[in-house]
Amino acid sequence: MSFKNIQIGLWIKSIVEEKKIKISEISEYFNIPEIDIIKMYDADDIDTDILLKWSVLLHYDFFRLYSQHLILYAPTNLNYTHKAEKSKPVIYGSAKNIYTKEIIDFILELIETNEKTTSQVMTEYKIPKTTLYKWIKKYRK
C-alpha cells in the first residue's frame, strides 16, 4: 500500500484481517449492518468521526497515514514567509524528528527495491542528503 494514494478502506480491511476480528463484532461495535462495513472496506475516504472509531477499535492510528502523506508529499517550507511579514523576524521550531519509523522504512524500501534512486528520493521528498545516508547506514537490512 502507498502513502501517496491513501485508500483508507483497504488499510482498514488489512488491519482487520491482521487482527482477525469478525465482521459481526465490528457490525455490533458500529451498530450498523455488515454490508455497510464491507462498503467501508471499498471506500477511498471516510468521515473523521468514523475513522476515529476504527482507530479505537483496531488500536491503530489511521490518522498517521495522512500525516505521513503530508510529510512525504507536502513538506513544510521552513523558509517561506508571507510578503507582508518579511520585515518581521521569523523563528522556527526544530524540524528534527518529523520522520516516523514508517516513513523511513517506506523510503528505504523504495531505494532497496530500485523503485527510486537516492537522488530521486532527495529531489521528490526533499529529504536532505545527510539525513538519507544516515538512515541507510542505520536502518539498511
PDB file of C-alpha atoms in Angstrom:
ATOM      1  CA  MET A   1       0.000   0.000   0.000  1.00  0.00           C
ATOM      2  CA  SER A   2       1.121   3.507  -0.720  1.00  0.00           C
ATOM      3  CA  PHE A   3       1.333   6.697   1.296  1.00  0.00           C
ATOM      4  CA  LYS A   4       0.785   8.683  -1.914  1.00  0.00           C
ATOM      5  CA  ASN A   5      -2.735   7.471  -2.707  1.00  0.00           C
ATOM      6  CA  ILE A   6      -4.357   6.509   0.565  1.00  0.00           C
ATOM      7  CA  GLN A   7      -7.273   4.124   0.098  1.00  0.00           C
ATOM      8  CA  ILE A   8      -8.327   4.100   3.712  1.00  0.00           C
ATOM      9  CA  GLY A   9     -10.821   1.262   3.297  1.00  0.00           C
ATOM     10  CA  LEU A  10      -8.069  -1.096   2.142  1.00  0.00           C
ATOM     11  CA  TRP A  11      -5.887  -0.085   5.097  1.00  0.00           C
ATOM     12  CA  ILE A  12      -8.761  -0.760   7.499  1.00  0.00           C
ATOM     13  CA  LYS A  13      -9.540  -4.107   5.886  1.00  0.00           C
ATOM     14  CA  SER A  14      -5.898  -5.174   6.088  1.00  0.00           C
ATOM     15  CA  ILE A  15      -5.669  -4.331   9.814  1.00  0.00           C
ATOM     16  CA  VAL A  16      -8.977  -6.124  10.494  1.00  0.00           C
ATOM     17  CA  GLU A  17      -7.649  -9.228   8.719  1.00  0.00           C
ATOM     18  CA  GLU A  18      -4.325  -8.974  10.534  1.00  0.00           C
ATOM     19  CA  LYS A  19      -6.086  -8.799  13.911  1.00  0.00           C
ATOM     20  CA  LYS A  20      -8.599 -11.493  12.881  1.00  0.00           C
ATOM     21  CA  ILE A  21     -11.658  -9.572  14.031  1.00  0.00           C
ATOM     22  CA  LYS A  22     -15.018 -10.958  12.916  1.00  0.00           C
ATOM     23  CA  ILE A  23     -17.243  -8.715  10.822  1.00  0.00           C
ATOM     24  CA  SER A  24     -20.149  -9.472  13.165  1.00  0.00           C
ATOM     25  CA  GLU A  25     -18.186  -7.952  16.073  1.00  0.00           C
ATOM     26  CA  ILE A  26     -17.387  -4.862  14.003  1.00  0.00           C
ATOM     27  CA  SER A  27     -21.013  -4.543  12.940  1.00  0.00           C
ATOM     28  CA  GLU A  28     -22.094  -4.709  16.561  1.00  0.00           C
ATOM     29  CA  TYR A  29     -19.469  -2.126  17.583  1.00  0.00           C
ATOM     30  CA  PHE A  30     -20.626   0.364  14.933  1.00  0.00           C
ATOM     31  CA  ASN A  31     -24.275  -0.660  15.313  1.00  0.00           C
ATOM     32  CA  ILE A  32     -24.710  -0.912  11.534  1.00  0.00           C
ATOM     33  CA  PRO A  33     -25.361  -3.805   9.128  1.00  0.00           C
ATOM     34  CA  GLU A  34     -22.427  -5.930   7.964  1.00  0.00           C
ATOM     35  CA  ILE A  35     -22.968  -4.764   4.367  1.00  0.00           C
ATOM     36  CA  ASP A  36     -22.125  -1.208   5.445  1.00  0.00           C
ATOM     37  CA  ILE A  37     -18.859  -2.445   6.956  1.00  0.00           C
ATOM     38  CA  ILE A  38     -17.988  -4.138   3.659  1.00  0.00           C
ATOM     39  CA  LYS A  39     -18.777  -0.880   1.830  1.00  0.00           C
ATOM     40  CA  MET A  40     -16.320   0.918   4.111  1.00  0.00           C
ATOM     41  CA  TYR A  41     -13.587  -1.505   3.022  1.00  0.00           C
ATOM     42  CA  ASP A  42     -14.051  -0.218  -0.544  1.00  0.00           C
ATOM     43  CA  ALA A  43     -14.107   3.467   0.440  1.00  0.00           C
ATOM     44  CA  ASP A  44     -11.338   5.840  -0.613  1.00  0.00           C
ATOM     45  CA  ASP A  45     -12.254   8.192   2.217  1.00  0.00           C
ATOM     46  CA  ILE A  46     -14.214   8.000   5.463  1.00  0.00           C
ATOM     47  CA  ASP A  47     -15.619  10.659   7.796  1.00  0.00           C
ATOM     48  CA  THR A  48     -13.214  11.529  10.580  1.00  0.00           C
ATOM     49  CA  ASP A  49     -15.583  10.502  13.372  1.00  0.00           C
ATOM     50  CA  ILE A  50     -15.930   7.034  11.844  1.00  0.00           C
ATOM     51  CA  LEU A  51     -12.181   6.842  11.231  1.00  0.00           C
ATOM     52  CA  LEU A  52     -11.621   7.695  14.883  1.00  0.00           C
ATOM     53  CA  LYS A  53     -13.917   4.810  15.882  1.00  0.00           C
ATOM     54  CA  TRP A  54     -11.947   2.472  13.612  1.00  0.00           C
ATOM     55  CA  SER A  55      -8.715   3.703  15.217  1.00  0.00           C
ATOM     56  CA  VAL A  56     -10.069   2.988  18.693  1.00  0.00           C
ATOM     57  CA  LEU A  57     -11.498  -0.403  17.734  1.00  0.00           C
ATOM     58  CA  LEU A  58      -8.351  -1.619  15.990  1.00  0.00           C
ATOM     59  CA  HIS A  59      -5.826   0.179  18.220  1.00  0.00           C
ATOM     60  CA  TYR A  60      -4.257   1.680  15.100  1.00  0.00           C
ATOM     61  CA  ASP A  61      -3.692   5.362  14.319  1.00  0.00           C
ATOM     62  CA  PHE A  62      -5.185   5.731  10.835  1.00  0.00           C
ATOM     63  CA  PHE A  63      -4.720   9.490  11.018  1.00  0.00           C
ATOM     64  CA  ARG A  64      -0.966   8.942  10.977  1.00  0.00           C
ATOM     65  CA  LEU A  65      -1.285   7.730   7.380  1.00  0.00           C
ATOM     66  CA  TYR A  66      -2.453  11.191   6.388  1.00  0.00           C
ATOM     67  CA  SER A  67       0.247  12.887   8.470  1.00  0.00           C
ATOM     68  CA  GLN A  68       2.879  10.746   6.768  1.00  0.00           C
ATOM     69  CA  HIS A  69       1.413  11.656   3.398  1.00  0.00           C
ATOM     70  CA  LEU A  70       1.805  15.342   4.252  1.00  0.00           C
ATOM     71  CA  ILE A  71       5.386  14.860   5.380  1.00  0.00           C
ATOM     72  CA  LEU A  72       6.320  12.965   2.226  1.00  0.00           C
ATOM     73  CA  TYR A  73       4.368  14.815  -0.432  1.00  0.00           C
ATOM     74  CA  ALA A  74       3.816  18.291   1.011  1.00  0.00           C
ATOM     75  CA  PRO A  75       6.767  19.012   3.292  1.00  0.00           C
ATOM     76  CA  THR A  76       6.695  22.296   5.104  1.00  0.00           C
ATOM     77  CA  ASN A  77       8.778  25.081   3.671  1.00  0.00           C
ATOM     78  CA  LEU A  78      10.635  26.497   6.632  1.00  0.00           C
ATOM     79  CA  ASN A  79      11.945  29.414   4.569  1.00  0.00           C
ATOM     80  CA  TYR A  80       8.531  30.654   3.449  1.00  0.00           C
ATOM     81  CA  THR A  81       7.213  33.923   4.814  1.00  0.00           C
ATOM     82  CA  HIS A  82       4.221  35.873   3.634  1.00  0.00           C
ATOM     83  CA  LYS A  83       5.145  39.044   1.722  1.00  0.00           C
ATOM     84  CA  ALA A  84       3.580  41.281   4.367  1.00  0.00           C
ATOM     85  CA  GLU A  85       5.595  39.553   7.105  1.00  0.00           C
ATOM     86  CA  LYS A  86       9.044  39.841   5.523  1.00  0.00           C
ATOM     87  CA  SER A  87      10.144  42.640   7.811  1.00  0.00           C
ATOM     88  CA  LYS A  88       9.328  40.633  10.943  1.00  0.00           C
ATOM     89  CA  PRO A  89      11.859  38.135  12.265  1.00  0.00           C
ATOM     90  CA  VAL A  90      10.699  34.560  11.840  1.00  0.00           C
ATOM     91  CA  ILE A  91      11.509  31.928  14.450  1.00  0.00           C
ATOM     92  CA  TYR A  92      11.009  28.306  13.510  1.00  0.00           C
ATOM     93  CA  GLY A  93      10.846  25.265  15.703  1.00  0.00           C
ATOM     94  CA  SER A  94      13.161  22.362  15.187  1.00  0.00           C
ATOM     95  CA  ALA A  95      12.383  20.245  12.148  1.00  0.00           C
ATOM     96  CA  LYS A  96      14.051  17.199  13.713  1.00  0.00           C
ATOM     97  CA  ASN A  97      12.128  14.006  14.271  1.00  0.00           C
ATOM     98  CA  ILE A  98       9.419  14.759  11.717  1.00  0.00           C
ATOM     99  CA  TYR A  99      10.062  11.409  10.046  1.00  0.00           C
ATOM    100  CA  THR A 100       8.414   8.413  11.665  1.00  0.00           C
ATOM    101  CA  LYS A 101       9.838   4.900  11.503  1.00  0.00           C
ATOM    102  CA  GLU A 102       7.151   4.001   8.958  1.00  0.00           C
ATOM    103  CA  ILE A 103       8.238   6.814   6.645  1.00  0.00           C
ATOM    104  CA  ILE A 104      11.892   5.866   6.974  1.00  0.00           C
ATOM    105  CA  ASP A 105      11.032   2.235   6.167  1.00  0.00           C
ATOM    106  CA  PHE A 106       8.929   3.356   3.201  1.00  0.00           C
ATOM    107  CA  ILE A 107      11.759   5.497   1.769  1.00  0.00           C
ATOM    108  CA  LEU A 108      14.394   2.809   2.300  1.00  0.00           C
ATOM    109  CA  GLU A 109      12.146   0.221   0.673  1.00  0.00           C
ATOM    110  CA  LEU A 110      11.848   2.445  -2.404  1.00  0.00           C
ATOM    111  CA  ILE A 111      15.642   2.559  -2.622  1.00  0.00           C
ATOM    112  CA  GLU A 112      16.215  -1.141  -1.858  1.00  0.00           C
ATOM    113  CA  THR A 113      13.693  -2.276  -4.481  1.00  0.00           C
ATOM    114  CA  ASN A 114      15.283   0.105  -7.006  1.00  0.00           C
ATOM    115  CA  GLU A 115      11.955   1.863  -7.455  1.00  0.00           C
ATOM    116  CA  LYS A 116      13.773   5.160  -6.867  1.00  0.00           C
ATOM    117  CA  THR A 117      17.388   6.209  -6.627  1.00  0.00           C
ATOM    118  CA  THR A 118      18.746   8.150  -3.684  1.00  0.00           C
ATOM    119  CA  SER A 119      18.879  11.302  -5.778  1.00  0.00           C
ATOM    120  CA  GLN A 120      15.239  10.844  -6.837  1.00  0.00           C
ATOM    121  CA  VAL A 121      14.220  10.420  -3.196  1.00  0.00           C
ATOM    122  CA  MET A 122      16.132  13.562  -2.196  1.00  0.00           C
ATOM    123  CA  THR A 123      14.526  15.545  -5.006  1.00  0.00           C
ATOM    124  CA  GLU A 124      10.956  14.275  -4.776  1.00  0.00           C
ATOM    125  CA  TYR A 125      10.626  14.164  -0.983  1.00  0.00           C
ATOM    126  CA  LYS A 126      13.085  16.970  -0.173  1.00  0.00           C
ATOM    127  CA  ILE A 127      14.999  14.805   2.267  1.00  0.00           C
ATOM    128  CA  PRO A 128      18.486  16.153   2.965  1.00  0.00           C
ATOM    129  CA  LYS A 129      21.351  14.047   1.641  1.00  0.00           C
ATOM    130  CA  THR A 130      22.963  13.612   5.062  1.00  0.00           C
ATOM    131  CA  THR A 131      19.668  12.514   6.608  1.00  0.00           C
ATOM    132  CA  LEU A 132      19.045   9.936   3.876  1.00  0.00           C
ATOM    133  CA  TYR A 133      22.536   8.464   4.131  1.00  0.00           C
ATOM    134  CA  LYS A 134      22.270   8.284   7.927  1.00  0.00           C
ATOM    135  CA  TRP A 135      19.056   6.299   7.511  1.00  0.00           C
ATOM    136  CA  ILE A 136      20.699   3.973   5.012  1.00  0.00           C
ATOM    137  CA  LYS A 137      23.631   3.377   7.349  1.00  0.00           C
ATOM    138  CA  LYS A 138      21.461   2.923  10.440  1.00  0.00           C
ATOM    139  CA  TYR A 139      18.419   1.016   9.118  1.00  0.00           C
ATOM    140  CA  ARG A 140      19.525  -0.839   5.988  1.00  0.00           C
ATOM    141  CA  LYS A 141      18.630  -4.522   6.222  1.00  0.00           C
TER     142      LYS A 141
END
